[in-house]
Amino acid sequence: AQKVTQAQTEISVVEKEDVTLDCVYETRDTTYYLFWYKQPPSGELVFLIRRNSFDEQNEISGRYSWNFQKSTSSFNFTITASQVVDSAVYFCALSGRRILTGGGNKLTFGTGTQLKVEL
Amino acid sequence: NAGVTQTPKFRVLKTGQSMTLLCAQDMNHEYMYWYRQDPGMGLRLIHYSVGEGTTAKGEVPDGYNVSRLKKQNFLLGLESAAPSQTSVYFCASRPGPGTDTQYFGPGTRLTVL
């Protein structure tokens, strides 16, 4: 079975602090994809990153960085020098090779981490 | 390129009423999905479609029906709304096999009284 755990329900930081959002996953697949999505207060879901299971290189995009470690089944997301605009709910998700009955791959979401960045 | 759009953005229904949520995408994506988002539960898959004319059940399909008569549209129907269907509904699309990234619409907030 696929499972994604985001143990941090809510995190509050002061602007300019660094913050790491944790994501731990479970899957029996050897090939899979991991994702992070951002849901700002306006409600839409914004795709941030996709990482496949064969690529353990860390990725940096501006103030965002992602640390993928297969040994610990984790795909953590760090925001450096946080800003108020980073306040949002962040979802980690997993897509394995497990095929849905009607075709396609199942995307499993974590329950999200609410990040509040205050002045 | 509007991406994925959803109509309506908000709706309030009384128990027993019916309604249809419309999802449209202009990216020529093969796969489309309907999710519901409830507090503390993340997103759960209701129904999905891997191509025009095909639909299939997801994790929580009861009380919903879907249709995909045109490639660009995916409709979600509630025949007899219940308070338990109060939720935020998201539509997503994906290019097709070989790429797993799903792109989401802005959501529809539905309240059933």
PDB file of C-alpha atoms in Angstrom:
ATOM      1  CA  ALA A   1       0.000   0.000   0.000  1.00  0.00           C
ATOM      2  CA  GLN A   2       1.093   3.559  -0.617  1.00  0.00           C
ATOM      3  CA  LYS A   3       1.223   6.011   2.249  1.00  0.00           C
ATOM      4  CA  VAL A   4       2.520   9.533   2.753  1.00  0.00           C
ATOM      5  CA  THR A   5       3.012  10.950   6.220  1.00  0.00           C
ATOM      6  CA  GLN A   6       3.407  14.616   7.003  1.00  0.00           C
ATOM      7  CA  ALA A   7       3.725  14.559  10.758  1.00  0.00           C
ATOM      8  CA  GLN A   8       3.882  18.334  11.150  1.00  0.00           C
ATOM      9  CA  THR A   9       0.325  19.616  11.136  1.00  0.00           C
ATOM     10  CA  GLU A  10       1.225  23.261  11.593  1.00  0.00           C
ATOM     11  CA  ILE A  11       4.486  25.218  11.726  1.00  0.00           C
ATOM     12  CA  SER A  12       4.880  28.870  12.654  1.00  0.00           C
ATOM     13  CA  VAL A  13       8.054  30.812  11.942  1.00  0.00           C
ATOM     14  CA  VAL A  14       9.152  34.402  11.870  1.00  0.00           C
ATOM     15  CA  GLU A  15      10.034  35.897   8.526  1.00  0.00           C
ATOM     16  CA  LYS A  16      13.588  35.189   7.349  1.00  0.00           C
ATOM     17  CA  GLU A  17      13.836  31.990   9.353  1.00  0.00           C
ATOM     18  CA  ASP A  18      14.598  28.768   7.522  1.00  0.00           C
ATOM     19  CA  VAL A  19      11.970  26.045   7.787  1.00  0.00           C
ATOM     20  CA  THR A  20      11.894  22.375   6.804  1.00  0.00           C
ATOM     21  CA  LEU A  21       8.723  20.477   6.037  1.00  0.00           C
ATOM     22  CA  ASP A  22       9.006  16.738   6.539  1.00  0.00           C
ATOM     23  CA  CYS A  23       7.594  14.041   4.290  1.00  0.00           C
ATOM     24  CA  VAL A  24       7.953  10.311   4.843  1.00  0.00           C
ATOM     25  CA  TYR A  25       6.534   7.812   2.397  1.00  0.00           C
ATOM     26  CA  GLU A  26       5.857   4.104   2.105  1.00  0.00           C
ATOM     27  CA  THR A  27       5.629   2.116  -1.098  1.00  0.00           C
ATOM     28  CA  ARG A  28       6.482  -1.348  -2.351  1.00  0.00           C
ATOM     29  CA  ASP A  29       7.219  -0.023  -5.816  1.00  0.00           C
ATOM     30  CA  THR A  30      10.813   0.333  -6.922  1.00  0.00           C
ATOM     31  CA  THR A  31       9.908   3.045  -9.413  1.00  0.00           C
ATOM     32  CA  TYR A  32       7.868   5.964  -8.164  1.00  0.00           C
ATOM     33  CA  TYR A  33       7.540   9.734  -8.227  1.00  0.00           C
ATOM     34  CA  LEU A  34       7.364  12.196  -5.362  1.00  0.00           C
ATOM     35  CA  PHE A  35       5.753  15.609  -5.523  1.00  0.00           C
ATOM     36  CA  TRP A  36       5.260  18.750  -3.511  1.00  0.00           C
ATOM     37  CA  TYR A  37       2.249  21.007  -4.004  1.00  0.00           C
ATOM     38  CA  LYS A  38       1.517  24.380  -2.425  1.00  0.00           C
ATOM     39  CA  GLN A  39      -1.981  25.506  -1.458  1.00  0.00           C
ATOM     40  CA  PRO A  40      -2.002  29.238  -0.633  1.00  0.00           C
ATOM     41  CA  PRO A  41      -4.911  30.853   1.231  1.00  0.00           C
ATOM     42  CA  SER A  42      -6.630  31.474  -2.110  1.00  0.00           C
ATOM     43  CA  GLY A  43      -7.155  27.711  -2.292  1.00  0.00           C
ATOM     44  CA  GLU A  44      -5.642  26.549  -5.568  1.00  0.00           C
ATOM     45  CA  LEU A  45      -3.077  23.750  -5.690  1.00  0.00           C
ATOM     46  CA  VAL A  46       0.217  24.747  -7.233  1.00  0.00           C
ATOM     47  CA  PHE A  47       2.691  22.143  -8.459  1.00  0.00           C
ATOM     48  CA  LEU A  48       6.181  22.767  -7.086  1.00  0.00           C
ATOM     49  CA  ILE A  49       8.382  19.793  -7.908  1.00  0.00           C
ATOM     50  CA  ARG A  50       8.494  16.199  -9.116  1.00  0.00           C
ATOM     51  CA  ARG A  51      11.299  13.798  -8.324  1.00  0.00           C
ATOM     52  CA  ASN A  52      11.653  10.233  -9.585  1.00  0.00           C
ATOM     53  CA  SER A  53      12.934   7.424  -7.405  1.00  0.00           C
ATOM     54  CA  PHE A  54      16.132   6.994  -9.391  1.00  0.00           C
ATOM     55  CA  ASP A  55      17.259  10.558  -8.912  1.00  0.00           C
ATOM     56  CA  GLU A  56      18.467  11.221  -5.381  1.00  0.00           C
ATOM     57  CA  GLN A  57      20.150  14.478  -6.214  1.00  0.00           C
ATOM     58  CA  ASN A  58      19.005  17.346  -4.075  1.00  0.00           C
ATOM     59  CA  GLU A  59      17.335  20.168  -5.936  1.00  0.00           C
ATOM     60  CA  ILE A  60      17.432  23.880  -5.325  1.00  0.00           C
ATOM     61  CA  SER A  61      15.140  26.450  -6.877  1.00  0.00           C
ATOM     62  CA  GLY A  62      15.663  29.920  -5.492  1.00  0.00           C
ATOM     63  CA  ARG A  63      14.783  29.804  -1.802  1.00  0.00           C
ATOM     64  CA  TYR A  64      13.328  26.304  -2.119  1.00  0.00           C
ATOM     65  CA  SER A  65      15.315  23.106  -1.801  1.00  0.00           C
ATOM     66  CA  TRP A  66      14.372  19.466  -1.613  1.00  0.00           C
ATOM     67  CA  ASN A  67      16.251  16.619   0.053  1.00  0.00           C
ATOM     68  CA  PHE A  68      15.378  13.128  -1.181  1.00  0.00           C
ATOM     69  CA  GLN A  69      16.769  10.197   0.805  1.00  0.00           C
ATOM     70  CA  LYS A  70      15.669   6.727  -0.241  1.00  0.00           C
ATOM     71  CA  SER A  71      17.423   5.164   2.759  1.00  0.00           C
ATOM     72  CA  THR A  72      14.989   6.896   5.108  1.00  0.00           C
ATOM     73  CA  SER A  73      12.065   7.136   2.628  1.00  0.00           C
ATOM     74  CA  SER A  74      11.960  10.866   3.061  1.00  0.00           C
ATOM     75  CA  PHE A  75      11.498  13.802   0.719  1.00  0.00           C
ATOM     76  CA  ASN A  76      11.869  16.936   2.806  1.00  0.00           C
ATOM     77  CA  PHE A  77      11.276  20.480   1.652  1.00  0.00           C
ATOM     78  CA  THR A  78      13.236  23.454   2.989  1.00  0.00           C
ATOM     79  CA  ILE A  79      12.388  27.107   2.538  1.00  0.00           C
ATOM     80  CA  THR A  80      15.327  29.411   3.184  1.00  0.00           C
ATOM     81  CA  ALA A  81      14.742  32.940   4.469  1.00  0.00           C
ATOM     82  CA  SER A  82      10.995  32.437   4.644  1.00  0.00           C
ATOM     83  CA  GLN A  83       8.620  35.193   3.610  1.00  0.00           C
ATOM     84  CA  VAL A  84       5.017  35.960   4.472  1.00  0.00           C
ATOM     85  CA  VAL A  85       4.029  34.916   0.937  1.00  0.00           C
ATOM     86  CA  ASP A  86       5.236  31.401   1.756  1.00  0.00           C
ATOM     87  CA  SER A  87       2.315  31.003   4.164  1.00  0.00           C
ATOM     88  CA  ALA A  88       0.302  28.111   2.780  1.00  0.00           C
ATOM     89  CA  VAL A  89      -0.538  24.461   3.209  1.00  0.00           C
ATOM     90  CA  TYR A  90       2.075  22.239   1.617  1.00  0.00           C
ATOM     91  CA  PHE A  91       1.250  18.738   0.422  1.00  0.00           C
ATOM     92  CA  CYS A  92       3.644  15.930  -0.301  1.00  0.00           C
ATOM     93  CA  ALA A  93       2.390  13.236  -2.706  1.00  0.00           C
ATOM     94  CA  LEU A  94       3.536   9.898  -4.090  1.00  0.00           C
ATOM     95  CA  SER A  95       2.765   8.230  -7.412  1.00  0.00           C
ATOM     96  CA  GLY A  96       3.815   4.631  -7.685  1.00  0.00           C
ATOM     97  CA  ARG A  97       3.652   2.115 -10.467  1.00  0.00           C
ATOM     98  CA  ARG A  98       0.542   0.608  -8.940  1.00  0.00           C
ATOM     99  CA  ILE A  99      -2.078   0.836 -11.643  1.00  0.00           C
ATOM    100  CA  LEU A 100      -5.570   1.951 -10.833  1.00  0.00           C
ATOM    101  CA  THR A 101      -8.303  -0.443 -11.960  1.00  0.00           C
ATOM    102  CA  GLY A 102      -9.226   1.729 -14.908  1.00  0.00           C
ATOM    103  CA  GLY A 103      -5.653   2.574 -15.852  1.00  0.00           C
ATOM    104  CA  GLY A 104      -3.323   5.338 -14.724  1.00  0.00           C
ATOM    105  CA  ASN A 105      -1.283   5.574 -11.559  1.00  0.00           C
ATOM    106  CA  LYS A 106      -2.548   6.316  -8.080  1.00  0.00           C
ATOM    107  CA  LEU A 107      -1.424   9.608  -6.558  1.00  0.00           C
ATOM    108  CA  THR A 108      -1.440   9.473  -2.771  1.00  0.00           C
ATOM    109  CA  PHE A 109      -1.374  12.703  -0.787  1.00  0.00           C
ATOM    110  CA  GLY A 110      -0.217  13.413   2.722  1.00  0.00           C
ATOM    111  CA  THR A 111      -2.503  15.370   5.024  1.00  0.00           C
ATOM    112  CA  GLY A 112      -0.558  18.585   4.525  1.00  0.00           C
ATOM    113  CA  THR A 113       1.479  20.955   6.684  1.00  0.00           C
ATOM    114  CA  GLN A 114       0.152  24.427   7.387  1.00  0.00           C
ATOM    115  CA  LEU A 115       3.040  26.909   7.315  1.00  0.00           C
ATOM    116  CA  LYS A 116       2.495  30.319   8.874  1.00  0.00           C
ATOM    117  CA  VAL A 117       5.177  32.936   8.352  1.00  0.00           C
ATOM    118  CA  GLU A 118       4.774  35.988  10.535  1.00  0.00           C
ATOM    119  CA  LEU A 119       6.477  39.362  10.496  1.00  0.00           C
TER     120      LEU A 119
ATOM    121  CA  ASN B   1      -3.805  28.832 -22.098  1.00  0.00           C
ATOM    122  CA  ALA B   2      -6.206  28.722 -19.152  1.00  0.00           C
ATOM    123  CA  GLY B   3      -4.989  25.345 -17.857  1.00  0.00           C
ATOM    124  CA  VAL B   4      -7.616  23.619 -15.724  1.00  0.00           C
ATOM    125  CA  THR B   5     -10.782  25.538 -14.922  1.00  0.00           C
ATOM    126  CA  GLN B   6     -13.709  24.600 -12.691  1.00  0.00           C
ATOM    127  CA  THR B   7     -17.280  25.825 -12.608  1.00  0.00           C
ATOM    128  CA  PRO B   8     -18.760  26.958 -10.261  1.00  0.00           C
ATOM    129  CA  LYS B   9     -16.326  28.257  -7.628  1.00  0.00           C
ATOM    130  CA  PHE B  10     -18.862  28.109  -4.810  1.00  0.00           C
ATOM    131  CA  ARG B  11     -22.229  26.444  -4.356  1.00  0.00           C
ATOM    132  CA  VAL B  12     -24.681  25.858  -1.543  1.00  0.00           C
ATOM    133  CA  LEU B  13     -27.165  23.000  -1.890  1.00  0.00           C
ATOM    134  CA  LYS B  14     -29.951  21.640   0.221  1.00  0.00           C
ATOM    135  CA  THR B  15     -29.974  17.950   1.109  1.00  0.00           C
ATOM    136  CA  GLY B  16     -31.427  15.946  -1.741  1.00  0.00           C
ATOM    137  CA  GLN B  17     -30.715  18.475  -4.470  1.00  0.00           C
ATOM    138  CA  SER B  18     -28.610  17.566  -7.466  1.00  0.00           C
ATOM    139  CA  MET B  19     -25.864  19.428  -9.269  1.00  0.00           C
ATOM    140  CA  THR B  20     -23.041  19.021 -11.748  1.00  0.00           C
ATOM    141  CA  LEU B  21     -19.521  20.353 -11.407  1.00  0.00           C
ATOM    142  CA  LEU B  22     -17.715  21.086 -14.636  1.00  0.00           C
ATOM    143  CA  CYS B  23     -13.994  20.711 -15.193  1.00  0.00           C
ATOM    144  CA  ALA B  24     -12.384  21.878 -18.421  1.00  0.00           C
ATOM    145  CA  GLN B  25      -8.777  21.722 -19.577  1.00  0.00           C
ATOM    146  CA  ASP B  26      -7.201  23.170 -22.682  1.00  0.00           C
ATOM    147  CA  MET B  27      -3.908  21.284 -22.540  1.00  0.00           C
ATOM    148  CA  ASN B  28      -5.060  18.256 -24.561  1.00  0.00           C
ATOM    149  CA  HIS B  29      -4.433  16.029 -21.538  1.00  0.00           C
ATOM    150  CA  GLU B  30      -5.606  12.430 -21.685  1.00  0.00           C
ATOM    151  CA  TYR B  31      -6.161  11.806 -17.992  1.00  0.00           C
ATOM    152  CA  MET B  32      -8.518  13.711 -15.729  1.00  0.00           C
ATOM    153  CA  TYR B  33      -9.359  13.318 -12.041  1.00  0.00           C
ATOM    154  CA  TRP B  34     -11.834  14.463  -9.416  1.00  0.00           C
ATOM    155  CA  TYR B  35     -10.705  14.757  -5.786  1.00  0.00           C
ATOM    156  CA  ARG B  36     -12.324  15.954  -2.627  1.00  0.00           C
ATOM    157  CA  GLN B  37     -10.407  17.750   0.116  1.00  0.00           C
ATOM    158  CA  ASP B  38     -11.554  17.531   3.693  1.00  0.00           C
ATOM    159  CA  PRO B  39      -9.839  18.944   6.805  1.00  0.00           C
ATOM    160  CA  GLY B  40      -7.093  16.679   8.106  1.00  0.00           C
ATOM    161  CA  MET B  41      -7.530  14.134   5.305  1.00  0.00           C
ATOM    162  CA  GLY B  42      -5.560  15.463   2.370  1.00  0.00           C
ATOM    163  CA  LEU B  43      -7.021  14.828  -1.075  1.00  0.00           C
ATOM    164  CA  ARG B  44      -8.979  11.684  -1.859  1.00  0.00           C
ATOM    165  CA  LEU B  45      -9.701  10.432  -5.355  1.00  0.00           C
ATOM    166  CA  ILE B  46     -13.388  10.212  -6.277  1.00  0.00           C
ATOM    167  CA  HIS B  47     -13.381   9.209  -9.961  1.00  0.00           C
ATOM    168  CA  TYR B  48     -10.987   9.506 -12.825  1.00  0.00           C
ATOM    169  CA  SER B  49     -10.759   9.075 -16.581  1.00  0.00           C
ATOM    170  CA  VAL B  50      -7.912   7.886 -18.768  1.00  0.00           C
ATOM    171  CA  GLY B  51      -9.483   9.072 -21.991  1.00  0.00           C
ATOM    172  CA  GLU B  52     -12.574  10.361 -23.728  1.00  0.00           C
ATOM    173  CA  GLY B  53     -15.517   8.077 -23.085  1.00  0.00           C
ATOM    174  CA  THR B  54     -13.874   6.220 -20.188  1.00  0.00           C
ATOM    175  CA  THR B  55     -14.353   6.640 -16.447  1.00  0.00           C
ATOM    176  CA  ALA B  56     -13.408   4.634 -13.380  1.00  0.00           C
ATOM    177  CA  LYS B  57     -13.936   4.692  -9.626  1.00  0.00           C
ATOM    178  CA  GLY B  58     -11.383   6.026  -7.198  1.00  0.00           C
ATOM    179  CA  GLU B  59     -11.194   5.693  -3.412  1.00  0.00           C
ATOM    180  CA  VAL B  60     -14.469   7.419  -2.465  1.00  0.00           C
ATOM    181  CA  PRO B  61     -16.892   7.119  -5.426  1.00  0.00           C
ATOM    182  CA  ASP B  62     -20.174   6.576  -3.577  1.00  0.00           C
ATOM    183  CA  GLY B  63     -22.770   9.278  -4.157  1.00  0.00           C
ATOM    184  CA  TYR B  64     -21.033  10.641  -7.253  1.00  0.00           C
ATOM    185  CA  ASN B  65     -21.184   9.992 -10.971  1.00  0.00           C
ATOM    186  CA  VAL B  66     -18.953  11.264 -13.756  1.00  0.00           C
ATOM    187  CA  SER B  67     -18.911  11.590 -17.498  1.00  0.00           C
ATOM    188  CA  ARG B  68     -16.205  12.338 -20.062  1.00  0.00           C
ATOM    189  CA  LEU B  69     -18.016  12.851 -23.344  1.00  0.00           C
ATOM    190  CA  LYS B  70     -15.384  15.237 -24.651  1.00  0.00           C
ATOM    191  CA  LYS B  71     -11.653  14.986 -24.055  1.00  0.00           C
ATOM    192  CA  GLN B  72     -11.427  18.459 -22.602  1.00  0.00           C
ATOM    193  CA  ASN B  73     -14.332  18.146 -20.138  1.00  0.00           C
ATOM    194  CA  PHE B  74     -14.877  15.993 -17.067  1.00  0.00           C
ATOM    195  CA  LEU B  75     -18.184  16.355 -15.238  1.00  0.00           C
ATOM    196  CA  LEU B  76     -18.866  15.355 -11.637  1.00  0.00           C
ATOM    197  CA  GLY B  77     -22.483  14.839 -10.657  1.00  0.00           C
ATOM    198  CA  LEU B  78     -24.199  14.621  -7.309  1.00  0.00           C
ATOM    199  CA  GLU B  79     -27.623  13.079  -7.799  1.00  0.00           C
ATOM    200  CA  SER B  80     -28.911  13.571  -4.244  1.00  0.00           C
ATOM    201  CA  ALA B  81     -26.598  15.724  -2.185  1.00  0.00           C
ATOM    202  CA  ALA B  82     -25.912  14.871   1.455  1.00  0.00           C
ATOM    203  CA  PRO B  83     -24.235  16.955   4.189  1.00  0.00           C
ATOM    204  CA  SER B  84     -21.317  14.485   4.125  1.00  0.00           C
ATOM    205  CA  GLN B  85     -20.549  15.765   0.626  1.00  0.00           C
ATOM    206  CA  THR B  86     -19.728  19.215   1.954  1.00  0.00           C
ATOM    207  CA  SER B  87     -16.155  19.603   0.796  1.00  0.00           C
ATOM    208  CA  VAL B  88     -13.777  21.336  -1.573  1.00  0.00           C
ATOM    209  CA  TYR B  89     -13.648  19.561  -4.914  1.00  0.00           C
ATOM    210  CA  PHE B  90     -10.592  19.662  -7.124  1.00  0.00           C
ATOM    211  CA  CYS B  91     -10.239  18.602 -10.696  1.00  0.00           C
ATOM    212  CA  ALA B  92      -6.845  17.684 -12.107  1.00  0.00           C
ATOM    213  CA  SER B  93      -5.463  16.660 -15.465  1.00  0.00           C
ATOM    214  CA  ARG B  94      -2.349  14.880 -16.593  1.00  0.00           C
ATOM    215  CA  PRO B  95      -0.852  14.557 -20.078  1.00  0.00           C
ATOM    216  CA  GLY B  96      -1.033  10.771 -20.166  1.00  0.00           C
ATOM    217  CA  PRO B  97       1.055   7.679 -19.563  1.00  0.00           C
ATOM    218  CA  GLY B  98       4.741   8.342 -19.030  1.00  0.00           C
ATOM    219  CA  THR B  99       4.307  11.536 -17.071  1.00  0.00           C
ATOM    220  CA  ASP B 100       2.855  11.481 -13.575  1.00  0.00           C
ATOM    221  CA  THR B 101       2.456  15.191 -12.844  1.00  0.00           C
ATOM    222  CA  GLN B 102      -1.121  16.276 -12.275  1.00  0.00           C
ATOM    223  CA  TYR B 103      -2.184  19.899 -12.708  1.00  0.00           C
ATOM    224  CA  PHE B 104      -5.042  21.125 -10.589  1.00  0.00           C
ATOM    225  CA  GLY B 105      -7.931  23.483 -11.084  1.00  0.00           C
ATOM    226  CA  PRO B 106      -8.808  26.217  -8.562  1.00  0.00           C
ATOM    227  CA  GLY B 107     -11.368  24.127  -6.684  1.00  0.00           C
ATOM    228  CA  THR B 108     -15.100  24.298  -5.994  1.00  0.00           C
ATOM    229  CA  ARG B 109     -16.304  24.853  -2.451  1.00  0.00           C
ATOM    230  CA  LEU B 110     -19.582  22.975  -1.959  1.00  0.00           C
ATOM    231  CA  THR B 111     -21.773  23.218   1.121  1.00  0.00           C
ATOM    232  CA  VAL B 112     -24.727  20.898   1.585  1.00  0.00           C
ATOM    233  CA  LEU B 113     -27.218  22.030   4.224  1.00  0.00           C
TER     234      LEU B 113
END
